[in-house]
mmCIF file of C-alpha atoms in Angstrom:
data_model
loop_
_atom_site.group_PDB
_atom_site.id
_atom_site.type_symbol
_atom_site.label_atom_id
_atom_site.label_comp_id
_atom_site.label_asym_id
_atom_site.label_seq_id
_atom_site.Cartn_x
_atom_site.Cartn_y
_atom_site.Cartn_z
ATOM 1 C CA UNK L 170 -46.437 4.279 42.211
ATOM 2 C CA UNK L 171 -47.274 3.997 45.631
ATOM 3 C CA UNK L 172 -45.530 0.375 46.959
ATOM 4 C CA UNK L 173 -46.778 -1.697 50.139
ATOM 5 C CA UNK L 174 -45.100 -4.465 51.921
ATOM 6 C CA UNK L 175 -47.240 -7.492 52.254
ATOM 7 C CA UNK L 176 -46.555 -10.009 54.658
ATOM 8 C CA UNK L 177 -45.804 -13.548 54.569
ATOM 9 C CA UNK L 178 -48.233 -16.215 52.893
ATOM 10 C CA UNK L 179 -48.740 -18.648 55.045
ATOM 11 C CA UNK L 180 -47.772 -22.262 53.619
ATOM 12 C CA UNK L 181 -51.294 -23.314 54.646
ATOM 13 C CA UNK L 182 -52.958 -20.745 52.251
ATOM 14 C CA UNK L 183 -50.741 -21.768 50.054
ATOM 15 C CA UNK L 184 -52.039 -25.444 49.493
ATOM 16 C CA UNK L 185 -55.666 -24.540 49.473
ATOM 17 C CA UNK L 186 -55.203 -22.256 45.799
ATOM 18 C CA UNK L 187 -55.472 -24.453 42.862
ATOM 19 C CA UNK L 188 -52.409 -24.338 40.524
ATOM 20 C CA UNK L 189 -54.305 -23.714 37.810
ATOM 21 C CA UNK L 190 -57.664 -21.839 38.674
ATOM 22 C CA UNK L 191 -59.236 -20.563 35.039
ATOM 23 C CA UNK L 192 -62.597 -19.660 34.559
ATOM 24 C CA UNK L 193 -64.246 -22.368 32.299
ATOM 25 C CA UNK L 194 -65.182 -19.533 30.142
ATOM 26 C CA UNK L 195 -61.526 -18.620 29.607
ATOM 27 C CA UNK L 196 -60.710 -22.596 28.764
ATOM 28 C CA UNK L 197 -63.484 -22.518 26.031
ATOM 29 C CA UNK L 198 -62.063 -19.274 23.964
ATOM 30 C CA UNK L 199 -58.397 -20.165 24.375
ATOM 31 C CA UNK L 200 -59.401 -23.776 23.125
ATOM 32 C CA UNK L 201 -61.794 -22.080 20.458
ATOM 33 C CA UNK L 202 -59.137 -19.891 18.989
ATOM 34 C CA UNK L 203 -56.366 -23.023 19.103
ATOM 35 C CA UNK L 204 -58.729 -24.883 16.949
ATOM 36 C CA UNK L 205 -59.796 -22.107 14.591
ATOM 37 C CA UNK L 206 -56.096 -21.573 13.968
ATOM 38 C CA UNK L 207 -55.360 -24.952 13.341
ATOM 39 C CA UNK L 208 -58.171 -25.585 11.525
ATOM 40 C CA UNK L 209 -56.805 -22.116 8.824
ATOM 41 C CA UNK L 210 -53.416 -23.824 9.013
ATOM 42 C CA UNK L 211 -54.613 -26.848 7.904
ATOM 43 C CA UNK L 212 -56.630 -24.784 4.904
ATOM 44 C CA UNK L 213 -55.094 -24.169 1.251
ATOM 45 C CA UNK L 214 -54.275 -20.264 0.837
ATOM 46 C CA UNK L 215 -57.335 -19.521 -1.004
ATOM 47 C CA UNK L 216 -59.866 -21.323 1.376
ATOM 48 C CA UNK L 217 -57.708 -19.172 4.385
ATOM 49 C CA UNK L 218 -58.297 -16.033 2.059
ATOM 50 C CA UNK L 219 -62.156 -16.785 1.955
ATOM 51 C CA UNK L 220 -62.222 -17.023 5.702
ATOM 52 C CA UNK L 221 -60.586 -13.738 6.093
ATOM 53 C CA UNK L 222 -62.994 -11.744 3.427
ATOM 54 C CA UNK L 223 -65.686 -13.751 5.555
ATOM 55 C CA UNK L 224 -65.034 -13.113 9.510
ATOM 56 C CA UNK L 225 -62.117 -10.432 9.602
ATOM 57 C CA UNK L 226 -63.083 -7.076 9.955
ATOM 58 C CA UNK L 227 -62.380 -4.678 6.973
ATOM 59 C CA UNK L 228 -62.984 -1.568 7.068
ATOM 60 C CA UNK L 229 -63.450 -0.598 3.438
ATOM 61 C CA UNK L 230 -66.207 -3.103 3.499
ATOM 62 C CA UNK L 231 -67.865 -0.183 4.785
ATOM 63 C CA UNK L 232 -67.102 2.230 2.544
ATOM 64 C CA UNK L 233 -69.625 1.500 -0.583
ATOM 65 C CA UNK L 234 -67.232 3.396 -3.266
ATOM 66 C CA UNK L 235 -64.821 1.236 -2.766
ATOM 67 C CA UNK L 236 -66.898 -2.355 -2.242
ATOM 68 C CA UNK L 237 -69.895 -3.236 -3.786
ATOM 69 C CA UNK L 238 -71.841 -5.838 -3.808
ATOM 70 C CA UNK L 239 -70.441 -9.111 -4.056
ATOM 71 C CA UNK L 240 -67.095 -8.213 -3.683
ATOM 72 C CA UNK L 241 -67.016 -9.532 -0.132
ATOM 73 C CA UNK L 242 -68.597 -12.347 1.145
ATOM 74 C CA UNK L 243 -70.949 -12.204 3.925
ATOM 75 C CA UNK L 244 -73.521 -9.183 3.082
ATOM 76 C CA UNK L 245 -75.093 -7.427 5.885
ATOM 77 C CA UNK L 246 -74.679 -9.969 8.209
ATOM 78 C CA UNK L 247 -71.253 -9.934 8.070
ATOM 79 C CA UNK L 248 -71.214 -6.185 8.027
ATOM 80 C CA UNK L 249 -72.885 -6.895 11.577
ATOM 81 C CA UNK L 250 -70.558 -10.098 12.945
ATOM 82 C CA UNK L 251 -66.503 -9.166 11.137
ATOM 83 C CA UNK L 252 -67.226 -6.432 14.480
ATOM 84 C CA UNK L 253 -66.507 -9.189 16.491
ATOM 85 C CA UNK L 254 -65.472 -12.398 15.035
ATOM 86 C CA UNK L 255 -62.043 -10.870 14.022
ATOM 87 C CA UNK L 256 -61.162 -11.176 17.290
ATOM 88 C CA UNK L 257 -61.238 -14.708 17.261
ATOM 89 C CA UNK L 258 -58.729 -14.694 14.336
ATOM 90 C CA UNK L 259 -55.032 -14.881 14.934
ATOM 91 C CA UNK L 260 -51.859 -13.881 12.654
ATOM 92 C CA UNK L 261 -49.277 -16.919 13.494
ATOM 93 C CA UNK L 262 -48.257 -18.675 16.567
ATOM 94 C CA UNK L 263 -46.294 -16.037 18.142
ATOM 95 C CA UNK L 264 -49.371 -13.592 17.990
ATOM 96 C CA UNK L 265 -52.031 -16.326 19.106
ATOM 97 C CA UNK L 266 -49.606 -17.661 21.898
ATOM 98 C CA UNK L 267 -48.965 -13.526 23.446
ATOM 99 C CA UNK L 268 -52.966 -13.054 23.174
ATOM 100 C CA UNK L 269 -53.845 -16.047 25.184
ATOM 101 C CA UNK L 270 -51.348 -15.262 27.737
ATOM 102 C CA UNK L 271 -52.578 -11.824 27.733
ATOM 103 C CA UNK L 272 -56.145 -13.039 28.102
ATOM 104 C CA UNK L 273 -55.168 -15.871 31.169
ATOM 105 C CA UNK L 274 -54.042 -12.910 33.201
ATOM 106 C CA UNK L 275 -56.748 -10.304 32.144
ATOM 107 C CA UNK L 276 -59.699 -12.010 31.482
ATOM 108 C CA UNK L 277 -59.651 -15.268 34.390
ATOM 109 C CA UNK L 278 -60.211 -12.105 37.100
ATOM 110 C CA UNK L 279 -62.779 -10.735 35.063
ATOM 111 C CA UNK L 280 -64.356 -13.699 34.121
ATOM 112 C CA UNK L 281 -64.271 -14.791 37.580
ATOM 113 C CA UNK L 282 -66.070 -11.663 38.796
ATOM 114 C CA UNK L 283 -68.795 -11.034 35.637
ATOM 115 C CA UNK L 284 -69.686 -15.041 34.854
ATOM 116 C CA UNK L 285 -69.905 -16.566 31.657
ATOM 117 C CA UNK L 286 -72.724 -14.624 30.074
ATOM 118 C CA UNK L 287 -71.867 -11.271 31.324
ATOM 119 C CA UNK L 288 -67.870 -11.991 29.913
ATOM 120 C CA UNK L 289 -69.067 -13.455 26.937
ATOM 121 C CA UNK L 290 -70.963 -9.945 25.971
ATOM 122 C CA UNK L 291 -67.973 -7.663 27.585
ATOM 123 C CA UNK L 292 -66.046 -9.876 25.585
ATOM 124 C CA UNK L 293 -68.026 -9.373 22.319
ATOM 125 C CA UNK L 294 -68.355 -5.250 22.840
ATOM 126 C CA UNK L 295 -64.925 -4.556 23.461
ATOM 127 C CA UNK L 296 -63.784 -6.222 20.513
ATOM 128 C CA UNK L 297 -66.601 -4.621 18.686
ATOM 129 C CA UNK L 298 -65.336 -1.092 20.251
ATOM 130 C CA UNK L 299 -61.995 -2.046 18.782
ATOM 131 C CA UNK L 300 -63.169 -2.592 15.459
ATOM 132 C CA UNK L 301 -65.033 0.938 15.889
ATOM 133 C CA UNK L 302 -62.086 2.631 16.425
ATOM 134 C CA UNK L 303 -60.382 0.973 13.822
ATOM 135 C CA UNK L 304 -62.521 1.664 11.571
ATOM 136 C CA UNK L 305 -62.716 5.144 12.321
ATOM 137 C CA UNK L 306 -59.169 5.544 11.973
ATOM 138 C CA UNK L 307 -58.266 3.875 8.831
ATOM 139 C CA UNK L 308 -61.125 4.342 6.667
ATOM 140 C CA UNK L 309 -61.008 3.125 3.146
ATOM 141 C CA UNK L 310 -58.422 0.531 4.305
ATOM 142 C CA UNK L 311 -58.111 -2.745 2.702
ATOM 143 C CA UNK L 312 -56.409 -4.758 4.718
ATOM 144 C CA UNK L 313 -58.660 -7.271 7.363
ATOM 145 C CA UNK L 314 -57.958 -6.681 11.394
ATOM 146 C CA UNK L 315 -57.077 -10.065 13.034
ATOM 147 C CA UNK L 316 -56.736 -10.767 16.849
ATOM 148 C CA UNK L 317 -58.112 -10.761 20.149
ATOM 149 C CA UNK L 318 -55.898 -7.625 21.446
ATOM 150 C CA UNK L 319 -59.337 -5.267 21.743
ATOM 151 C CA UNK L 320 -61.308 -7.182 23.868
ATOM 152 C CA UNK L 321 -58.210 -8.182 25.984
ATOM 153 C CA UNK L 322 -57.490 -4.775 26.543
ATOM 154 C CA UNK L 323 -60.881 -4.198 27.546
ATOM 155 C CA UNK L 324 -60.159 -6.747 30.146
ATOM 156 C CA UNK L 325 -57.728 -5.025 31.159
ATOM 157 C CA UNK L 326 -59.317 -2.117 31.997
ATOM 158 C CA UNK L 327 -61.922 -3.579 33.585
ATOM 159 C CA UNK L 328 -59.736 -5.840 36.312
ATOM 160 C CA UNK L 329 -57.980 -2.328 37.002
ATOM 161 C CA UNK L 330 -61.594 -1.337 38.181
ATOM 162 C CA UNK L 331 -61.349 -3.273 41.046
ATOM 163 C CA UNK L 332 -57.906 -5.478 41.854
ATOM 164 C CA UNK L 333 -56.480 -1.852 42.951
ATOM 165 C CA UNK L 334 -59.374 -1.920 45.753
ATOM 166 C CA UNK L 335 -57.232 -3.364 48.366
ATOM 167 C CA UNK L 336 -54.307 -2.326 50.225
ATOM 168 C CA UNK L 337 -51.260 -2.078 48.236
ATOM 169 C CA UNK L 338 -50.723 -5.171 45.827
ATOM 170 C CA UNK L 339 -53.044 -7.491 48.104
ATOM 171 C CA UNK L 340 -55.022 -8.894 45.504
ATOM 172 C CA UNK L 341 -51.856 -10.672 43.744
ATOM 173 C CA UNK L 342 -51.108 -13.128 46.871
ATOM 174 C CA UNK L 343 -52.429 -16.039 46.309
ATOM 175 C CA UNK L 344 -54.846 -16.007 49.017
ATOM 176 C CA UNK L 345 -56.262 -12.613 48.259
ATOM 177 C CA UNK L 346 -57.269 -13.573 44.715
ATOM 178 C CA UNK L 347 -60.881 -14.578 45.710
ATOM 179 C CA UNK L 348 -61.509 -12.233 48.102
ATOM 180 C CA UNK L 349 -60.377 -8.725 45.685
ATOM 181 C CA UNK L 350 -62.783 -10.585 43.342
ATOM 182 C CA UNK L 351 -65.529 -10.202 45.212
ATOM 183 C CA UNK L 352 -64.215 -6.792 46.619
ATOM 184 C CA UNK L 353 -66.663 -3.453 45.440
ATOM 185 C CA UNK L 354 -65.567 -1.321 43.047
ATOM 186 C CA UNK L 355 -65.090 1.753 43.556
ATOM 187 C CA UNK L 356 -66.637 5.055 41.034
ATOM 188 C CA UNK L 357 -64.237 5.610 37.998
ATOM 189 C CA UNK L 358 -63.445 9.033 39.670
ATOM 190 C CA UNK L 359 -62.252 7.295 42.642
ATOM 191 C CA UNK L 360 -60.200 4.804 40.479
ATOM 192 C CA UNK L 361 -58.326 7.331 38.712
ATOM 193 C CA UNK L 362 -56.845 9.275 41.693
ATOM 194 C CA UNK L 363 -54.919 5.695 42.685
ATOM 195 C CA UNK L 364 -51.239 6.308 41.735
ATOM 196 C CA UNK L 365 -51.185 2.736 40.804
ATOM 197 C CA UNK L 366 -54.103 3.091 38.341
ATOM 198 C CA UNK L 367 -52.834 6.130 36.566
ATOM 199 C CA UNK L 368 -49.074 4.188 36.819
ATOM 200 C CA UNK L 369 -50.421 1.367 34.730
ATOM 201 C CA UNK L 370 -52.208 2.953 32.420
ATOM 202 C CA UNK L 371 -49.547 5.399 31.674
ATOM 203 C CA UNK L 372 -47.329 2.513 30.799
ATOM 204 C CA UNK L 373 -50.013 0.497 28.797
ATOM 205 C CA UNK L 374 -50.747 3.712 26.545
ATOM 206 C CA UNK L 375 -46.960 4.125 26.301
ATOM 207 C CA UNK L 376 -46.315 0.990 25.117
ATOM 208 C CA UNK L 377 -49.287 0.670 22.594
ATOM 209 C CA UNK L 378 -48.200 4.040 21.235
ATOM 210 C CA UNK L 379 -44.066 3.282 20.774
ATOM 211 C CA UNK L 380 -45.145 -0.644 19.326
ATOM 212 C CA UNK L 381 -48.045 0.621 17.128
ATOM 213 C CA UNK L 382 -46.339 3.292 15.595
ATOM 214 C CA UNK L 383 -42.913 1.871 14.606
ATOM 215 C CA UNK L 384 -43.107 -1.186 15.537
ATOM 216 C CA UNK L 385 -44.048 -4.221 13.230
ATOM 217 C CA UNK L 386 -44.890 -7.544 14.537
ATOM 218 C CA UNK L 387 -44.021 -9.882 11.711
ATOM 219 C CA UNK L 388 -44.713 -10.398 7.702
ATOM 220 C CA UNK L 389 -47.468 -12.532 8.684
ATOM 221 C CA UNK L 390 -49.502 -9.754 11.116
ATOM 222 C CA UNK L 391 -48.621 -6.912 9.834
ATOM 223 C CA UNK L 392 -48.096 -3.485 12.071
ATOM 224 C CA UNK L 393 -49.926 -3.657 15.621
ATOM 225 C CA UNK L 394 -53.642 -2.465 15.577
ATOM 226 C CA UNK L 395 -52.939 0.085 18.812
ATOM 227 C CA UNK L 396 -56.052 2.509 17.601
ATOM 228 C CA UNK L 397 -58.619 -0.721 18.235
ATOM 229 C CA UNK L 398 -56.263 -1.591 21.467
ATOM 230 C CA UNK L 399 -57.473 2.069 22.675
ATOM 231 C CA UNK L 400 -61.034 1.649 21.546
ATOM 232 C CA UNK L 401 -61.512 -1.864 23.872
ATOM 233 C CA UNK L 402 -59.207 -0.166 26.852
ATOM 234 C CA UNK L 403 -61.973 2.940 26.907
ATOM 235 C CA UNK L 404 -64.821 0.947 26.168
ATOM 236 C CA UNK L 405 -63.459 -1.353 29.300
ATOM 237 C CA UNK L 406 -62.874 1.078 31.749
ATOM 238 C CA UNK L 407 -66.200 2.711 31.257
ATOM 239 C CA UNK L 408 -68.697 -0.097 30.742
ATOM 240 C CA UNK L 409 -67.509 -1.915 33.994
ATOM 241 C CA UNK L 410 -70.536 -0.626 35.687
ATOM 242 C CA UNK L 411 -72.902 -1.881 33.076
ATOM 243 C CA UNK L 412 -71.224 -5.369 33.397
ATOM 244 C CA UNK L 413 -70.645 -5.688 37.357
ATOM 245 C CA UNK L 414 -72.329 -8.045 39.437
ATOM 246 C CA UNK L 415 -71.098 -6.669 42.523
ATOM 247 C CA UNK L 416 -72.917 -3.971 44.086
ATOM 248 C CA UNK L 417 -70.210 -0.430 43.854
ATOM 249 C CA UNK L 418 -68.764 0.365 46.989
ATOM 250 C CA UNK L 419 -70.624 4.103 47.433
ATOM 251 C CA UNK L 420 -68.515 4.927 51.066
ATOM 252 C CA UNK L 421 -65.167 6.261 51.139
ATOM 253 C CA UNK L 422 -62.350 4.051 51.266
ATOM 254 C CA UNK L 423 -60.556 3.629 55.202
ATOM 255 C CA UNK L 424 -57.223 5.838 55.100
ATOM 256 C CA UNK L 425 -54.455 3.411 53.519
ATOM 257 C CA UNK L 426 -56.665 0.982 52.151
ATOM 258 C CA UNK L 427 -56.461 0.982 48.164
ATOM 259 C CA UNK L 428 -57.212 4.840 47.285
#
């Protein structure tokens, strides 16, 4: 990985960045997920069972030798919404508590950069890209797919897209948050040739691969979903475009800046 040495904040821009500065959109999930967790804890273990046959996504739902009708609750429509309301489902504490910190880091950038609407819908398709690959990977399978992971990887992949577009790590100071932002983006071909870029997502495919495929996270979660992980990282990196308000940066990067 390439490394850059960044000089001094001054104490001035210091003061004017907000110690908390969250995208309202951000606020409203989090605080959506808290209560929908509470609100399971709060259920008896059939009610919680109920909700899970209702909103979690299940991939033998789809497969009509193995469900028929009535089994699960929900019909066609929740054929249509388990694609994305899973993600708004959590294991325990632990697994709720990572995601959200996950999803402050990840998502507030993009967030910042797509606004509400535009998040909201990256949001939605990454987790239902997740659930794709899931369910192309363990067909037949019984057990439901809980958590926010997929779409937060997709968030992920998009804020690579464009917080490598400065010099160095730039756009982690506290005064270049705003400004790397609001920076273009530059073409995915461009993207991958940064040693940072290929760095990080080397380690993030390493990881998912040594945790998902020997390492459990708990009675209550299960084994980690790493397939869907994949599904929302790809479906991330290369629906950016589709998503970005900013107009792509089409010239070739100065020499030493980002690329």
């Amino acid at each position: 990985m390439s490394t850059a040495v960044l000089d001094p904040v001054h104490p001035a821009a210091l003061k004017r960045q907000p110690l908390f500065n969250v995208p309202a959109v951000i606020t409203a999930l989090a605080a959506l997920m808290l209560v929908i967790h509470g609100v399971r804890a709060l259920m008896s273990q059939d009610a919680d069972i109920e909700t899970l046959a209702l909103f979690a996504f299940i991939p033998a739902r789809y497969d009509p030798s193995i469900i028929t009708d009535g089994v699960l609750p929900g019909g066609t429509g929740a054929d249509i919404w388990t694609f994305v309301t899973y993600a708004l489902l959590h294991g325990d504490i632990t697994h709720i508590g990572v995601n959200l910190l996950w999803m402050l880091a990840f998502g507030s950038p993009v967030a910042r950069r797509f606004g509400t609407l535009r998040f909201l819908a990256f949001f939605a398709i990454t987790a239902a890209a997740g659930a794709a690959a899931h369910l192309v990977t363990h067909p037949n399978e019984l057990v439901p797919m809980i958590g926010a992971s997929a779409a937060i990887s997709g968030c992920m992949a998009a804020a690579i897209r464009f917080v490598f577009a400065t010099h160095g790590f730039e756009g982690l100071r506290p005064d270049g948050f705003e400004a790397v932002v609001r920076r273009p983006a530059a073409p995915l071909s461009v993207v991958l040739r940064d040693r940072r870029v290929i760095g990080f997502v080397a380690v993030w495919f390493v990881i998912n691969l040594a945790f998902g495929l020997g390492a459990p996270v708990g009675a209550e979660t299960g084994t980690i979903a790493w397939q869907a992980h994949i599904g929302g990282f790809l479906a991330g990196l290369l629906l950016f475009p589709l998503f970005d308000p900013v107009a792509r940066r089409t010239e070739p990067f100065p020499r030493g800046e980002g690329y």
